[in-house]
Amino acid sequence: MTTPSRPADDSAELLPVATPARTRAALRALVRPDRGLALTGIGVLVAATAVGLLVQPLLGRIVDIVADGRPAGDLTLPVVLLVAVAAVQGVTTTIGLTRIARLGETVLARLRERFVERALDLPADRLERAGAGDLTARVTGDVARVAEAVRSALPEMARSVLAIVLTLGALALLDVRFLLAALLAVPVQLLTARWYVNRALTLYADQRVANGAQQQQLLETIGGAVTVRGHRLEEQHTERAAGRSRKAVELTMRSVNLVLGFYGRLHIAEYIGLAAVLIAGFWLVRDGAVSIGTATAAALYFHSLFGPVNAALVLLDDAQSAAAGLARLVGVTDLARPAEPVAGKAGPAGGAEPTPVPQQTVPQQTGPRRRTATGAAVAADAVSHAYGPGRPVLHDVSLTLRPGEHVALVGTSGAGKSTLARIVAGVQQPTAGTVTAPAGAGEPSVVLVTQEVHVFTGSLAEDLRLARPEATDADLRAALATVHALDWAEALPDGLDTVVGEGGHRLDPARAQQLALARLVLAGPALAVLDEATAEAGSAGARALERSAEAALAGRTALIVAHRLTQAVAADRVVVLEAGRVVESGPHDELRDADGPYAALWRAWSGSRTAPHP
């Protein structure tokens, strides 16, 4: 079960946060495959702790030998045993902590994999409503918190809890009255833990949300820096960023004060417990019930509890912070997974774009996708979509693409072109209606290419093989040649082995888009959806990139969101969207001469240009 995050402002609908019960259940499920490793690690730590508890009785024995005035030779055996205990405890503790750490890293890796897998499956509109900052904060800050807890807090917590339990048992073996005296500190410690936990869980959850809101504001401000400066909104955006930063700092300071109060209460508990054990030892020694060495061992036992008890309680700080981060990660992994298969097998056609179709649909949404045979028509039937209550984008749109047909979507900004393209591609699910798309056999059935192309860091060949890992160098060159990119690719410093992406050879927008189109060719989908895929080339390279797109689409069904109407001219059919509705459909020449919405768009776009002919 998950609960929605409290948005930092009215415009964001943050991704959900799992409830404590669901978080614990998810943690158990993550650990379950490695129960053997967990039991072995705990067992070795129990043995190490038990061996370590022999130190205090041996020191007590030394005290008794000295107090009784016995020969110095009698000290040999206890001293040798102390050395042996230290050696055995050191080895067993190392083995136990290593196994616990391995368990933690394995569980953390499993959690990361599930989070990334689910995040990649989230509908695009859901991510847009949440904002990039929320997901970024979870995949960076929250994962880091959980990782830190797994690597440091988990082994220490395991050792501390075992030390506490076994030491209290050892006190009882010495004399149950020592145990009762030591337990006087427990009520203060429990009240301290309860006081802290009740405040920490909410505080740390709020702190993570505030950090996410802060990151979102920074991303928006930096990403839109040109627009911000152009409209002279620097002061307003700076104030917004400062306000969210102040909120994050305020919550951080509250957490610091909470921890200081926590430590202060723990010191009071230590004083009460140690004083009680020393007083009990005084009375028991005076009455002859125990020896001085035994009373010394009891005091040393209780003193040895300072470290484990404080560590266990202090680790509540890390535990609460990690629990808040884990709840945010589980909240994403628990989002309703798509339930029905769509559009065949989708393969990775290269980075952010081309984007493969998700494997399934979201069950709570209407509009199931149905598989059809490869090469069959693609049809959207009465598709509607809204990004939220009162925000409709598409209204009962029906559209059919015949096998091998190229259809251009045109319309003014906000008409719903990109939304319809994502729905047909399967990247986004409709609010209502159905979409029927081809089912590939061993190949991705649908590939989406948008203007937002990502070049992954690595060699150009590795970037291309994202679409088809088994592709040979000859396949890569053929794909590049198809989109007219082979000449510049081979002219790179190391040819196909040239490192591109972050820190590597920079590809301009037109070449990056050709790389995405080459991945499309390698993926070989039955249906290709291009969402303004030539928009980033600029006017100078537009025609060259359009030729690359035409070559990549040859022989396959295509839906093209036309950034330039020259793409509409080359299409078999043009579909005009207006306010989320299809208002015209037909060949370019027919619509141009009909003096309708498309003719108006054509006149506005072409101006003094000479209209090209197909």
Coordinates of C-alpha atoms in Angstrom, one line a residue:
M1 CA 0.0 0.0 0.0
T2 CA 1.3 3.5 -0.8
T3 CA 0.2 7.0 0.1
P4 CA 0.7 10.0 -2.1
S5 CA 3.5 12.4 -1.3
R6 CA 2.6 15.8 -0.2
P7 CA 3.4 18.1 -3.1
A8 CA 5.7 21.0 -2.6
D9 CA 3.3 23.1 -4.6
D10 CA 0.0 22.9 -6.3
S11 CA 1.4 22.1 -9.7
A12 CA 3.2 18.8 -8.8
E13 CA 1.7 15.4 -8.0
L14 CA 4.6 13.7 -6.4
L15 CA 5.2 9.9 -6.8
P16 CA 3.7 7.9 -3.9
V17 CA 5.4 6.9 -0.7
A18 CA 4.9 3.4 0.7
T19 CA 3.3 2.9 4.2
P20 CA 5.5 1.6 7.0
A21 CA 3.8 -1.8 6.9
R22 CA 4.3 -2.1 3.1
T23 CA 7.9 -1.0 3.4
R24 CA 8.6 -3.7 6.0
A25 CA 6.9 -6.3 3.7
A26 CA 8.9 -5.2 0.7
L27 CA 12.1 -5.4 2.8
R28 CA 11.3 -9.0 3.8
A29 CA 10.6 -9.9 0.2
L30 CA 14.0 -8.4 -0.8
V31 CA 15.9 -10.4 1.9
R32 CA 14.0 -13.7 1.4
P33 CA 16.1 -15.1 -1.5
D34 CA 19.2 -14.7 0.7
R35 CA 17.9 -16.1 4.0
G36 CA 20.8 -18.6 4.2
L37 CA 23.4 -15.8 4.0
A38 CA 21.5 -13.9 6.6
L39 CA 21.3 -16.8 9.1
T40 CA 24.9 -17.7 8.6
G41 CA 26.1 -14.1 9.2
I42 CA 24.0 -13.7 12.3
G43 CA 25.1 -17.1 13.6
V44 CA 28.8 -16.2 13.3
L45 CA 28.1 -12.8 14.9
V46 CA 26.4 -14.5 17.8
A47 CA 29.4 -16.8 18.3
A48 CA 31.8 -13.8 18.1
T49 CA 29.8 -11.8 20.7
A50 CA 29.5 -14.8 23.0
V51 CA 33.3 -15.3 22.9
G52 CA 33.8 -11.6 23.6
L53 CA 31.7 -11.8 26.8
L54 CA 34.4 -13.9 28.4
V55 CA 36.6 -10.8 28.8
Q56 CA 34.8 -9.4 31.8
P57 CA 34.8 -12.6 33.9
L58 CA 38.5 -13.0 33.1
L59 CA 39.2 -9.5 34.3
G60 CA 37.1 -10.2 37.4
R61 CA 39.3 -13.3 38.0
I62 CA 42.4 -11.2 37.8
V63 CA 40.9 -8.8 40.3
D64 CA 40.1 -11.6 42.7
I65 CA 43.7 -13.0 42.4
V66 CA 45.2 -9.7 43.2
A67 CA 42.7 -9.0 46.0
D68 CA 43.4 -12.4 47.6
G69 CA 47.2 -11.8 47.5
R70 CA 47.8 -14.9 45.4
P71 CA 51.1 -15.6 43.5
A72 CA 51.8 -13.6 40.3
G73 CA 52.0 -16.9 38.4
D74 CA 48.3 -17.4 38.9
L75 CA 47.7 -14.5 36.5
T76 CA 49.3 -16.4 33.5
L77 CA 46.2 -18.4 32.6
P78 CA 43.7 -15.5 32.6
V79 CA 46.0 -13.3 30.6
V80 CA 46.6 -16.0 28.0
L81 CA 42.9 -16.6 27.8
L82 CA 42.3 -12.9 27.2
V83 CA 44.7 -12.9 24.3
A84 CA 42.9 -16.0 22.8
V85 CA 39.5 -14.4 23.3
A86 CA 40.6 -11.3 21.5
A87 CA 42.0 -13.3 18.5
V88 CA 39.0 -15.5 18.2
Q89 CA 36.5 -12.6 18.5
G90 CA 38.4 -10.6 16.0
V91 CA 38.3 -13.4 13.3
T92 CA 34.7 -14.4 13.9
T93 CA 33.5 -10.8 14.0
T94 CA 35.2 -10.1 10.7
I95 CA 33.6 -13.1 9.0
G96 CA 30.2 -12.3 10.4
L97 CA 30.2 -8.6 9.4
T98 CA 31.5 -9.5 6.0
R99 CA 28.6 -11.8 5.4
I100 CA 26.1 -9.3 6.7
A101 CA 27.6 -6.6 4.5
R102 CA 27.4 -9.0 1.5
L103 CA 23.7 -9.5 2.3
G104 CA 23.1 -5.8 2.5
E105 CA 24.8 -5.1 -0.9
T106 CA 22.9 -7.9 -2.5
V107 CA 19.6 -6.6 -1.2
L108 CA 20.5 -3.1 -2.2
A109 CA 21.4 -4.2 -5.8
R110 CA 18.0 -6.0 -6.0
L111 CA 16.2 -2.9 -4.8
R112 CA 18.0 -0.7 -7.3
E113 CA 17.2 -3.1 -10.2
R114 CA 13.5 -3.1 -9.3
F115 CA 13.3 0.6 -8.9
V116 CA 15.0 1.3 -12.2
E117 CA 12.8 -1.3 -14.0
R118 CA 9.6 0.2 -12.6
A119 CA 10.7 3.8 -13.1
L120 CA 11.3 3.0 -16.8
D121 CA 7.8 1.5 -17.1
L122 CA 6.1 4.6 -15.6
P123 CA 3.7 6.4 -18.0
A124 CA 5.2 9.6 -19.4
D125 CA 2.3 11.7 -18.2
R126 CA 2.8 10.4 -14.6
L127 CA 6.4 11.4 -14.6
E128 CA 5.5 14.8 -16.1
R129 CA 3.0 15.4 -13.3
A130 CA 5.5 14.5 -10.6
G131 CA 8.3 16.5 -12.1
A132 CA 11.9 15.4 -12.8
G133 CA 13.1 16.6 -9.4
D134 CA 11.1 14.0 -7.4
L135 CA 12.3 11.0 -9.4
T136 CA 15.9 12.5 -9.4
A137 CA 15.8 12.9 -5.6
R138 CA 14.7 9.3 -5.2
V139 CA 17.2 7.8 -7.5
T140 CA 20.1 9.8 -6.0
G141 CA 19.5 11.0 -2.5
D142 CA 17.2 8.2 -1.3
V143 CA 19.3 5.4 -2.8
A144 CA 22.3 7.0 -1.2
R145 CA 20.6 7.0 2.2
V146 CA 19.6 3.4 1.9
A147 CA 23.1 2.4 0.6
E148 CA 24.8 4.2 3.5
A149 CA 22.5 2.4 6.0
V150 CA 23.2 -1.0 4.4
R151 CA 27.0 -0.5 4.4
S152 CA 27.5 1.0 7.8
A153 CA 24.3 0.9 10.0
L154 CA 23.1 -2.7 9.2
P155 CA 26.3 -4.5 10.3
E156 CA 26.7 -2.3 13.3
M157 CA 23.1 -2.6 14.3
A158 CA 23.3 -6.4 14.1
R159 CA 26.4 -6.6 16.2
S160 CA 25.0 -4.1 18.8
V161 CA 21.7 -5.9 19.3
L162 CA 23.4 -9.2 19.8
A163 CA 25.9 -7.7 22.3
I164 CA 23.0 -6.1 24.3
V165 CA 21.0 -9.4 24.5
L166 CA 23.9 -11.6 25.4
T167 CA 25.4 -9.1 27.9
L168 CA 22.2 -8.9 29.8
G169 CA 22.1 -12.7 29.9
A170 CA 25.7 -12.7 31.2
L171 CA 24.7 -10.2 34.0
A172 CA 21.9 -12.6 35.0
L173 CA 24.3 -15.4 35.2
L174 CA 26.6 -13.5 37.5
D175 CA 23.6 -12.5 39.8
V176 CA 20.1 -11.7 38.8
R177 CA 20.2 -8.7 41.0
F178 CA 22.9 -7.1 38.8
L179 CA 20.5 -7.6 35.8
L180 CA 17.6 -5.9 37.7
A181 CA 19.9 -3.0 38.6
A182 CA 21.0 -2.6 35.0
L183 CA 17.4 -2.7 33.8
L184 CA 16.6 0.5 35.7
A185 CA 18.1 2.3 32.7
V186 CA 15.8 0.6 30.2
P187 CA 12.6 2.8 30.8
V188 CA 14.6 5.9 30.1
Q189 CA 16.1 4.4 27.0
L190 CA 12.7 3.2 25.7
L191 CA 11.1 6.5 26.4
T192 CA 14.0 8.2 24.6
A193 CA 13.7 5.8 21.6
R194 CA 9.9 6.4 21.4
W195 CA 10.3 10.1 21.7
Y196 CA 12.8 10.1 18.9
V197 CA 11.0 7.7 16.5
N198 CA 7.7 9.5 16.8
R199 CA 9.3 12.7 15.6
A200 CA 12.0 11.4 13.3
L201 CA 9.9 9.4 10.8
T202 CA 7.7 12.4 9.8
L203 CA 10.6 14.8 10.0
Y204 CA 12.8 12.8 7.7
A205 CA 10.0 12.1 5.2
D206 CA 9.3 15.8 5.1
Q207 CA 13.0 16.5 4.6
R208 CA 13.2 14.2 1.6
V209 CA 10.1 15.8 0.0
A210 CA 11.6 19.2 0.6
N211 CA 14.9 18.1 -1.0
G212 CA 13.0 16.8 -4.0
A213 CA 11.1 20.1 -4.3
Q214 CA 14.4 22.0 -4.1
Q215 CA 16.0 19.9 -6.8
Q216 CA 12.9 20.3 -9.0
Q217 CA 13.1 24.1 -8.7
L218 CA 16.8 24.1 -9.5
L219 CA 16.2 21.8 -12.5
E220 CA 13.5 24.0 -13.9
T221 CA 15.4 27.3 -13.3
I222 CA 18.7 26.0 -14.8
G223 CA 17.0 24.1 -17.6
G224 CA 15.0 27.2 -18.6
A225 CA 17.7 29.7 -17.9
V226 CA 17.4 31.3 -21.3
T227 CA 13.7 31.8 -21.0
V228 CA 14.1 33.1 -17.4
R229 CA 16.6 35.7 -18.5
G230 CA 14.6 36.5 -21.6
H231 CA 11.5 37.4 -19.5
R232 CA 13.6 39.0 -16.8
L233 CA 12.3 36.5 -14.2
E234 CA 15.7 36.0 -12.5
E235 CA 14.5 37.6 -9.2
Q236 CA 11.3 35.5 -9.0
H237 CA 13.1 32.2 -9.8
T238 CA 15.9 33.0 -7.4
E239 CA 13.4 33.7 -4.6
R240 CA 11.6 30.5 -5.4
A241 CA 14.8 28.5 -5.2
A242 CA 15.8 30.4 -2.0
G243 CA 12.4 29.6 -0.4
R244 CA 12.6 25.9 -1.1
S245 CA 16.3 25.9 0.1
R246 CA 15.2 27.7 3.3
K247 CA 12.6 25.0 3.8
A248 CA 15.1 22.2 3.4
V249 CA 17.6 23.9 5.7
E250 CA 14.9 24.5 8.3
L251 CA 14.0 20.8 8.3
T252 CA 17.7 19.9 8.5
M253 CA 18.2 22.1 11.6
R254 CA 15.2 20.5 13.2
S255 CA 16.7 17.1 12.7
V256 CA 20.0 18.3 14.2
N257 CA 18.2 19.5 17.3
L258 CA 16.3 16.3 17.5
V259 CA 19.5 14.3 17.5
L260 CA 21.0 16.5 20.2
G261 CA 18.0 15.9 22.5
F262 CA 18.3 12.2 21.8
Y263 CA 21.9 12.0 23.0
G264 CA 21.2 14.0 26.1
R265 CA 18.5 11.6 27.2
L266 CA 20.8 8.6 26.6
H267 CA 23.5 10.0 28.9
I268 CA 20.9 10.2 31.7
A269 CA 20.0 6.6 31.2
E270 CA 23.7 5.6 31.3
Y271 CA 24.2 7.4 34.7
I272 CA 21.1 5.7 36.2
G273 CA 22.1 2.2 35.1
L274 CA 25.8 2.4 36.1
A275 CA 25.0 3.9 39.5
A276 CA 22.5 1.2 40.2
V277 CA 24.9 -1.6 39.2
L278 CA 27.7 -0.1 41.4
I279 CA 25.4 0.3 44.4
A280 CA 24.1 -3.3 43.9
G281 CA 27.7 -4.5 43.8
F282 CA 28.6 -2.7 47.0
W283 CA 25.8 -4.3 48.9
L284 CA 26.3 -7.8 47.5
V285 CA 30.1 -7.7 48.2
R286 CA 29.5 -6.4 51.7
D287 CA 27.0 -9.2 52.4
G288 CA 29.4 -11.8 51.0
A289 CA 27.0 -12.8 48.2
V290 CA 29.6 -12.1 45.5
S291 CA 33.3 -11.5 45.3
I292 CA 35.0 -8.2 44.4
G293 CA 35.9 -9.8 41.0
T294 CA 32.3 -10.7 40.3
A295 CA 31.1 -7.2 41.1
T296 CA 33.9 -5.8 38.9
A297 CA 32.8 -8.1 36.0
A298 CA 29.2 -6.9 36.5
A299 CA 30.2 -3.2 36.4
L300 CA 32.4 -3.9 33.3
Y301 CA 29.5 -5.7 31.6
F302 CA 27.2 -2.7 32.1
H303 CA 29.9 -0.3 31.0
S304 CA 30.4 -2.4 27.9
L305 CA 26.8 -1.9 27.1
F306 CA 27.3 1.9 26.6
G307 CA 28.7 1.4 23.2
P308 CA 26.2 -1.2 21.8
V309 CA 23.1 0.5 23.4
N310 CA 24.1 4.0 22.2
A311 CA 25.0 2.6 18.8
A312 CA 21.7 0.8 18.5
L313 CA 19.7 3.8 19.6
V314 CA 21.8 6.3 17.6
L315 CA 21.5 4.1 14.6
L316 CA 17.8 4.8 14.8
D317 CA 18.8 8.1 13.2
D318 CA 20.2 6.4 10.2
A319 CA 17.4 3.8 10.3
Q320 CA 14.7 6.4 10.3
S321 CA 16.4 8.3 7.5
A322 CA 16.9 5.1 5.5
A323 CA 13.4 4.0 6.2
A324 CA 12.0 7.3 4.8
G325 CA 14.2 6.8 1.7
L326 CA 13.2 3.1 1.4
A327 CA 9.5 4.0 1.6
R328 CA 9.9 6.5 -1.3
L329 CA 11.7 3.8 -3.4
V330 CA 9.1 1.2 -2.6
G331 CA 6.4 3.7 -3.4
V332 CA 7.7 3.7 -6.9
T333 CA 8.3 0.0 -7.2
D334 CA 4.7 -0.6 -5.9
L335 CA 3.0 1.6 -8.5
A336 CA 0.5 -0.5 -10.4
R337 CA 2.4 -2.3 -13.0
P338 CA 1.1 -2.7 -16.6
A339 CA -1.1 -5.7 -16.9
E340 CA -1.8 -6.5 -20.5
P341 CA 0.8 -7.1 -23.2
V342 CA 1.0 -4.6 -25.9
A343 CA 2.3 -4.3 -29.4
G344 CA 4.6 -7.3 -29.3
K345 CA 8.2 -7.4 -28.0
A346 CA 9.8 -4.0 -27.6
G347 CA 13.5 -3.8 -28.0
P348 CA 15.8 -1.0 -26.9
A349 CA 16.1 1.1 -30.0
G350 CA 18.6 3.4 -28.6
G351 CA 18.8 5.6 -25.5
A352 CA 16.1 8.0 -24.6
E353 CA 15.0 8.0 -28.3
P354 CA 14.1 5.9 -30.1
T355 CA 12.0 4.6 -27.2
P356 CA 10.7 1.0 -27.2
V357 CA 7.1 0.3 -26.4
P358 CA 6.4 -0.7 -22.7
Q359 CA 5.5 -4.4 -22.4
Q360 CA 2.2 -3.9 -20.6
T361 CA -0.6 -1.4 -19.8
V362 CA -1.7 0.1 -16.6
P363 CA -4.7 -1.9 -15.3
Q364 CA -6.6 1.0 -13.7
Q365 CA -6.6 2.9 -17.0
T366 CA -9.1 2.1 -19.7
G367 CA -8.0 1.6 -23.3
P368 CA -6.3 -1.8 -23.6
R369 CA -3.9 -2.5 -26.4
R370 CA -4.5 -5.6 -28.5
R371 CA -1.9 -7.5 -30.5
T372 CA -2.3 -8.0 -34.2
A373 CA -0.2 -9.9 -36.7
T374 CA 3.0 -8.3 -38.0
G375 CA 2.2 -6.0 -40.9
A376 CA -1.4 -5.5 -40.0
A377 CA -3.0 -2.1 -39.7
V378 CA -2.5 0.2 -36.7
A379 CA -5.7 1.6 -35.4
A380 CA -6.7 4.0 -32.6
D381 CA -10.4 3.7 -31.8
A382 CA -12.2 6.5 -29.9
V383 CA -9.1 7.4 -28.0
S384 CA -9.4 10.2 -25.4
H385 CA -6.8 11.4 -23.0
A386 CA -6.5 13.9 -20.2
Y387 CA -3.5 14.8 -18.0
G388 CA -5.7 15.4 -15.1
P389 CA -9.3 16.4 -14.1
G390 CA -10.5 19.2 -16.4
R391 CA -7.4 18.9 -18.7
P392 CA -8.5 17.0 -21.7
V393 CA -6.1 16.7 -24.6
L394 CA -7.7 14.2 -27.0
H395 CA -11.4 13.7 -27.7
D396 CA -12.6 10.4 -29.3
V397 CA -9.8 10.3 -31.9
S398 CA -10.0 7.4 -34.3
L399 CA -7.1 6.8 -36.7
T400 CA -6.1 3.9 -38.9
L401 CA -2.7 3.4 -40.5
R402 CA -2.7 0.8 -43.3
P403 CA 0.3 -1.5 -43.6
G404 CA 3.3 0.4 -45.1
E405 CA 1.4 3.7 -45.0
H406 CA 3.1 7.0 -43.9
V407 CA 0.7 9.3 -42.1
A408 CA 1.7 12.8 -41.0
L409 CA 0.1 14.4 -38.0
V410 CA -0.1 18.2 -38.2
G411 CA -1.8 21.0 -36.2
T412 CA -1.1 24.0 -34.1
S413 CA 0.9 23.7 -30.8
G414 CA -1.2 22.0 -28.1
A415 CA -3.5 20.2 -30.6
G416 CA -2.6 16.9 -29.1
K417 CA -0.2 15.6 -31.8
S418 CA 2.6 14.4 -29.5
T419 CA 0.1 12.9 -27.0
L420 CA -1.5 10.8 -29.8
A421 CA 1.9 9.8 -31.1
R422 CA 3.0 8.5 -27.6
I423 CA -0.3 6.7 -27.2
V424 CA 0.0 4.9 -30.6
A425 CA 3.6 4.1 -29.7
G426 CA 2.4 2.6 -26.4
V427 CA 4.6 4.9 -24.3
Q428 CA 1.5 6.5 -22.8
Q429 CA -1.9 4.9 -22.1
P430 CA -5.1 6.5 -23.2
T431 CA -7.7 7.6 -20.6
A432 CA -10.3 5.9 -22.8
G433 CA -10.4 4.0 -26.1
T434 CA -8.3 1.3 -27.6
V435 CA -5.2 1.0 -29.7
T436 CA -4.3 -1.9 -31.9
A437 CA -0.7 -2.2 -33.0
P438 CA 1.4 -4.9 -34.7
A439 CA 3.0 -7.7 -32.7
G440 CA 6.6 -8.3 -33.6
A441 CA 8.2 -11.8 -33.7
G442 CA 11.6 -11.4 -32.2
E443 CA 11.8 -7.7 -33.1
P444 CA 10.4 -4.6 -31.5
S445 CA 7.0 -3.9 -32.9
V446 CA 6.9 -0.2 -32.3
V447 CA 9.8 2.3 -31.9
L448 CA 9.3 6.0 -31.0
V449 CA 11.8 8.7 -32.0
T450 CA 11.4 12.2 -30.7
Q451 CA 13.4 15.4 -31.0
E452 CA 14.9 14.8 -27.5
V453 CA 17.7 12.4 -28.5
H454 CA 20.2 11.0 -25.9
V455 CA 23.7 10.0 -26.9
F456 CA 25.0 7.4 -24.4
T457 CA 28.5 7.5 -23.2
G458 CA 30.6 4.9 -25.0
S459 CA 31.8 4.1 -28.5
L460 CA 29.6 4.9 -31.4
A461 CA 29.3 1.2 -32.1
E462 CA 28.1 0.5 -28.6
D463 CA 25.6 3.3 -28.9
L464 CA 24.2 1.7 -32.1
R465 CA 24.1 -1.8 -30.6
L466 CA 21.6 -0.6 -28.0
A467 CA 19.0 -1.3 -30.7
R468 CA 20.4 -4.7 -31.6
P469 CA 23.2 -6.1 -29.3
E470 CA 24.1 -8.9 -31.8
A471 CA 24.6 -6.6 -34.7
T472 CA 27.9 -7.0 -36.6
D473 CA 30.1 -4.0 -37.7
A474 CA 28.7 -4.6 -41.2
D475 CA 25.1 -4.2 -39.9
L476 CA 26.1 -1.0 -38.1
R477 CA 27.7 0.4 -41.3
A478 CA 24.6 -0.6 -43.3
A479 CA 22.3 1.2 -40.9
L480 CA 24.4 4.3 -40.9
A481 CA 24.6 4.2 -44.7
T482 CA 20.8 4.0 -44.9
V483 CA 20.4 7.2 -43.0
H484 CA 23.2 8.9 -44.9
A485 CA 25.5 9.0 -41.8
L486 CA 28.2 6.6 -42.7
D487 CA 30.6 9.2 -44.2
W488 CA 30.8 11.3 -41.1
A489 CA 30.8 8.3 -38.8
E490 CA 33.9 6.8 -40.5
A491 CA 35.5 10.2 -40.5
L492 CA 35.5 10.4 -36.7
P493 CA 38.9 10.0 -35.0
D494 CA 38.5 6.3 -34.3
G495 CA 35.6 5.5 -36.7
L496 CA 32.9 3.4 -35.1
D497 CA 35.2 3.0 -32.0
T498 CA 35.1 6.8 -31.3
V499 CA 33.8 7.5 -27.8
V500 CA 30.7 9.7 -27.9
G501 CA 28.4 11.1 -25.3
E502 CA 29.4 12.8 -22.0
G503 CA 33.1 13.4 -22.0
G504 CA 33.5 12.0 -25.5
H505 CA 33.3 13.3 -29.1
R506 CA 30.4 15.7 -29.3
L507 CA 27.7 15.0 -31.9
D508 CA 25.7 18.0 -33.1
P509 CA 21.9 17.7 -33.0
A510 CA 21.6 16.6 -36.6
R511 CA 24.1 13.8 -36.2
A512 CA 22.7 12.7 -32.9
Q513 CA 19.3 12.4 -34.6
Q514 CA 20.8 10.4 -37.4
L515 CA 22.3 8.1 -34.8
A516 CA 18.8 7.6 -33.4
L517 CA 17.4 6.9 -36.8
A518 CA 20.2 4.4 -37.4
R519 CA 19.1 2.6 -34.2
L520 CA 15.6 2.6 -35.6
V521 CA 16.9 0.9 -38.7
L522 CA 18.8 -1.7 -36.6
A523 CA 15.7 -2.4 -34.4
G524 CA 13.6 -3.0 -37.5
P525 CA 10.1 -2.3 -36.0
A526 CA 6.9 -2.9 -37.9
L527 CA 5.7 0.6 -36.9
A528 CA 7.8 3.7 -36.4
V529 CA 6.5 6.8 -34.7
L530 CA 8.5 10.1 -35.3
D531 CA 7.5 12.9 -32.9
E532 CA 9.1 16.0 -34.5
A533 CA 12.3 13.9 -34.9
T534 CA 13.9 16.4 -37.3
A535 CA 13.1 19.6 -35.3
E536 CA 16.6 19.9 -33.7
A537 CA 18.4 20.0 -37.0
G538 CA 17.7 23.7 -37.6
S539 CA 16.7 25.0 -41.0
A540 CA 20.1 24.4 -42.6
G541 CA 20.1 20.6 -42.0
A542 CA 16.4 20.1 -42.1
R543 CA 16.1 18.6 -45.6
A544 CA 19.1 16.4 -45.1
L545 CA 17.7 15.0 -41.9
E546 CA 14.3 14.6 -43.5
R547 CA 15.9 12.5 -46.2
S548 CA 17.5 10.4 -43.5
A549 CA 14.1 9.9 -41.8
E550 CA 12.5 9.0 -45.1
A551 CA 15.1 6.4 -45.7
A552 CA 14.8 5.0 -42.2
L553 CA 11.0 4.7 -42.7
A554 CA 11.1 3.0 -46.0
G555 CA 9.1 -0.3 -46.1
R556 CA 7.5 0.2 -42.7
T557 CA 4.3 1.8 -41.4
A558 CA 5.0 5.2 -39.9
L559 CA 3.2 7.9 -38.0
I560 CA 5.0 11.3 -38.3
V561 CA 4.4 14.3 -36.1
A562 CA 5.4 16.9 -38.7
H563 CA 7.6 19.7 -37.5
R564 CA 7.9 21.0 -41.1
L565 CA 5.1 20.6 -43.6
T566 CA 7.5 19.3 -46.1
Q567 CA 7.2 16.0 -44.2
A568 CA 3.4 16.2 -44.7
V569 CA 4.0 16.7 -48.5
A570 CA 6.0 13.5 -48.6
A571 CA 3.5 11.5 -46.5
D572 CA 0.8 9.2 -48.0
R573 CA -1.8 10.9 -45.9
V574 CA -2.1 14.0 -43.7
V575 CA -4.3 14.0 -40.5
V576 CA -5.0 17.4 -39.1
L577 CA -5.6 17.7 -35.3
E578 CA -7.3 20.7 -33.8
A579 CA -8.1 21.0 -30.1
G580 CA -7.6 17.3 -29.7
R581 CA -9.9 16.3 -32.5
V582 CA -9.3 15.1 -36.1
V583 CA -10.7 17.8 -38.3
E584 CA -9.2 16.8 -41.7
S585 CA -7.6 13.7 -43.3
G586 CA -6.4 13.1 -46.8
P587 CA -3.4 13.6 -49.2
H588 CA -1.5 16.8 -49.1
D589 CA -2.7 18.1 -52.5
E590 CA -6.3 17.4 -51.7
L591 CA -6.2 19.1 -48.3
R592 CA -4.2 22.0 -49.7
D593 CA -6.8 22.7 -52.4
A594 CA -9.8 22.2 -50.0
D595 CA -9.2 25.6 -48.3
G596 CA -9.7 24.1 -44.8
P597 CA -7.6 24.1 -41.7
Y598 CA -4.7 22.4 -43.4
A599 CA -4.7 24.9 -46.3
A600 CA -4.5 27.7 -43.7
L601 CA -1.6 26.0 -42.0
W602 CA 0.1 25.5 -45.4
R603 CA -0.2 29.1 -46.4
A604 CA 1.0 30.3 -43.0
W605 CA 4.0 27.9 -43.1
S606 CA 5.0 28.2 -46.7
G607 CA 4.7 31.9 -47.2
S608 CA 6.7 32.8 -50.2
R609 CA 8.2 29.3 -50.5
T610 CA 7.6 27.2 -53.6
A611 CA 5.6 24.3 -52.5
P612 CA 7.6 21.1 -53.1
H613 CA 5.9 18.1 -54.7
P614 CA 6.1 14.5 -53.6

